Amino acid sequence: MLQLDGSCAQLKGRKHTSPLAICVGDVQDIERFATTHHLPLGLLDSLLPGPVTVVLRRGDSSILEKSLNPGRLDNIGVRVPTAISFG
């Protein structure tokens, strides 16, 4: 198992206390990593996909390895990038 000691944050030049940001393919995928039930209905769909990082509380059943975000285990940044068409 990969164990990180802040190397990811150091590589990005960020404080290890900043939430780790991940990208997912679809708004519905966010629930696999973070808690969304407290948000107004449709909020995430109105913001994403797009150039927005939403910082949410990490879900209790998150599939993301906790050692990836050792400084702020309670928050995670999530993005759904806009698809780029090459055709």
PDB file of C-alpha atoms in Angstrom, residues 5-86:
ATOM      1  CA  ASP A   5       3.951  11.698   4.333  1.00  0.00           C
ATOM      2  CA  GLY A   6       3.068  15.014   2.751  1.00  0.00           C
ATOM      3  CA  SER A   7       5.030  14.300  -0.436  1.00  0.00           C
ATOM      4  CA  CYS A   8       2.005  15.058  -2.609  1.00  0.00           C
ATOM      5  CA  ALA A   9       1.595  18.473  -1.006  1.00  0.00           C
ATOM      6  CA  GLN A  10       5.329  19.128  -1.231  1.00  0.00           C
ATOM      7  CA  LEU A  11       5.339  18.221  -4.919  1.00  0.00           C
ATOM      8  CA  LYS A  12       2.519  20.707  -5.548  1.00  0.00           C
ATOM      9  CA  GLY A  13       4.117  23.372  -3.329  1.00  0.00           C
ATOM     10  CA  ARG A  14       1.120  23.411  -0.969  1.00  0.00           C
ATOM     11  CA  LYS A  15       0.694  23.203   2.771  1.00  0.00           C
ATOM     12  CA  HIS A  16      -0.007  19.684   3.996  1.00  0.00           C
ATOM     13  CA  THR A  17      -3.031  21.072   5.852  1.00  0.00           C
ATOM     14  CA  SER A  18      -4.796  22.018   2.597  1.00  0.00           C
ATOM     15  CA  PRO A  19      -7.460  19.556   1.465  1.00  0.00           C
ATOM     16  CA  LEU A  20      -6.408  17.171  -1.258  1.00  0.00           C
ATOM     17  CA  ALA A  21      -8.269  17.826  -4.519  1.00  0.00           C
ATOM     18  CA  ILE A  22      -9.386  14.977  -6.750  1.00  0.00           C
ATOM     19  CA  CYS A  23     -11.137  14.835 -10.124  1.00  0.00           C
ATOM     20  CA  VAL A  24     -14.086  12.564 -10.804  1.00  0.00           C
ATOM     21  CA  GLY A  25     -15.848  11.807 -14.056  1.00  0.00           C
ATOM     22  CA  ASP A  26     -19.398  12.680 -13.073  1.00  0.00           C
ATOM     23  CA  VAL A  27     -21.249  14.647 -10.385  1.00  0.00           C
ATOM     24  CA  GLN A  28     -22.824  11.416  -9.078  1.00  0.00           C
ATOM     25  CA  ASP A  29     -19.316  10.020  -8.418  1.00  0.00           C
ATOM     26  CA  ILE A  30     -18.730  12.652  -5.718  1.00  0.00           C
ATOM     27  CA  GLU A  31     -20.820  10.642  -3.233  1.00  0.00           C
ATOM     28  CA  ARG A  32     -18.136   7.907  -3.330  1.00  0.00           C
ATOM     29  CA  PHE A  33     -15.693  10.323  -1.679  1.00  0.00           C
ATOM     30  CA  ALA A  34     -17.590  13.080   0.124  1.00  0.00           C
ATOM     31  CA  THR A  35     -20.801  13.892   1.972  1.00  0.00           C
ATOM     32  CA  THR A  36     -23.308  15.763  -0.204  1.00  0.00           C
ATOM     33  CA  HIS A  37     -26.690  15.224   1.506  1.00  0.00           C
ATOM     34  CA  HIS A  38     -26.545  18.636   3.241  1.00  0.00           C
ATOM     35  CA  LEU A  39     -26.277  20.579  -0.038  1.00  0.00           C
ATOM     36  CA  PRO A  40     -29.285  22.178  -1.745  1.00  0.00           C
ATOM     37  CA  LEU A  41     -30.738  19.946  -4.448  1.00  0.00           C
ATOM     38  CA  GLY A  42     -29.172  20.741  -7.819  1.00  0.00           C
ATOM     39  CA  LEU A  43     -26.281  22.833  -6.468  1.00  0.00           C
ATOM     40  CA  LEU A  44     -23.523  20.494  -7.618  1.00  0.00           C
ATOM     41  CA  ASP A  45     -25.218  20.014 -10.995  1.00  0.00           C
ATOM     42  CA  SER A  46     -25.309  23.795 -11.464  1.00  0.00           C
ATOM     43  CA  LEU A  47     -21.584  24.191 -10.659  1.00  0.00           C
ATOM     44  CA  LEU A  48     -20.132  21.079 -12.245  1.00  0.00           C
ATOM     45  CA  PRO A  49     -18.671  20.110 -14.613  1.00  0.00           C
ATOM     46  CA  GLY A  50     -16.567  23.213 -14.852  1.00  0.00           C
ATOM     47  CA  PRO A  51     -13.627  25.154 -13.412  1.00  0.00           C
ATOM     48  CA  VAL A  52     -14.809  24.838  -9.801  1.00  0.00           C
ATOM     49  CA  THR A  53     -13.323  22.870  -6.901  1.00  0.00           C
ATOM     50  CA  VAL A  54     -15.950  22.090  -4.270  1.00  0.00           C
ATOM     51  CA  VAL A  55     -14.555  21.482  -0.766  1.00  0.00           C
ATOM     52  CA  LEU A  56     -16.689  18.977   1.106  1.00  0.00           C
ATOM     53  CA  ARG A  57     -16.488  16.840   4.220  1.00  0.00           C
ATOM     54  CA  ARG A  58     -14.889  13.509   3.487  1.00  0.00           C
ATOM     55  CA  GLY A  59     -17.494  10.750   3.586  1.00  0.00           C
ATOM     56  CA  ASP A  60     -17.327   8.111   6.323  1.00  0.00           C
ATOM     57  CA  SER A  61     -17.349   5.420   3.642  1.00  0.00           C
ATOM     58  CA  SER A  62     -14.981   7.257   1.281  1.00  0.00           C
ATOM     59  CA  ILE A  63     -12.974   4.916  -0.929  1.00  0.00           C
ATOM     60  CA  LEU A  64     -10.030   7.343  -0.931  1.00  0.00           C
ATOM     61  CA  GLU A  65      -7.024   6.170   1.096  1.00  0.00           C
ATOM     62  CA  LYS A  66      -6.806   8.353   4.222  1.00  0.00           C
ATOM     63  CA  SER A  67      -3.009   8.601   4.074  1.00  0.00           C
ATOM     64  CA  LEU A  68      -3.334  10.697   0.896  1.00  0.00           C
ATOM     65  CA  ASN A  69      -4.661  13.610   2.939  1.00  0.00           C
ATOM     66  CA  PRO A  70      -2.982  13.380   6.359  1.00  0.00           C
ATOM     67  CA  GLY A  71      -3.251  17.039   7.357  1.00  0.00           C
ATOM     68  CA  ARG A  72      -7.009  17.535   6.828  1.00  0.00           C
ATOM     69  CA  LEU A  73      -8.735  14.178   6.945  1.00  0.00           C
ATOM     70  CA  ASP A  74     -12.143  15.790   7.312  1.00  0.00           C
ATOM     71  CA  ASN A  75     -12.195  17.772   4.024  1.00  0.00           C
ATOM     72  CA  ILE A  76     -11.572  16.972   0.388  1.00  0.00           C
ATOM     73  CA  GLY A  77     -11.664  19.100  -2.752  1.00  0.00           C
ATOM     74  CA  VAL A  78     -13.592  17.607  -5.677  1.00  0.00           C
ATOM     75  CA  ARG A  79     -13.652  18.657  -9.335  1.00  0.00           C
ATOM     76  CA  VAL A  80     -15.559  17.416 -12.347  1.00  0.00           C
ATOM     77  CA  PRO A  81     -13.601  18.760 -15.313  1.00  0.00           C
ATOM     78  CA  THR A  82     -15.340  19.842 -18.483  1.00  0.00           C
ATOM     79  CA  ALA A  83     -14.763  17.306 -21.246  1.00  0.00           C
ATOM     80  CA  ILE A  84     -12.455  18.433 -24.024  1.00  0.00           C
ATOM     81  CA  SER A  85     -13.456  17.477 -27.542  1.00  0.00           C
ATOM     82  CA  PHE A  86     -10.621  16.575 -29.903  1.00  0.00           C
TER      83      PHE A  86
END
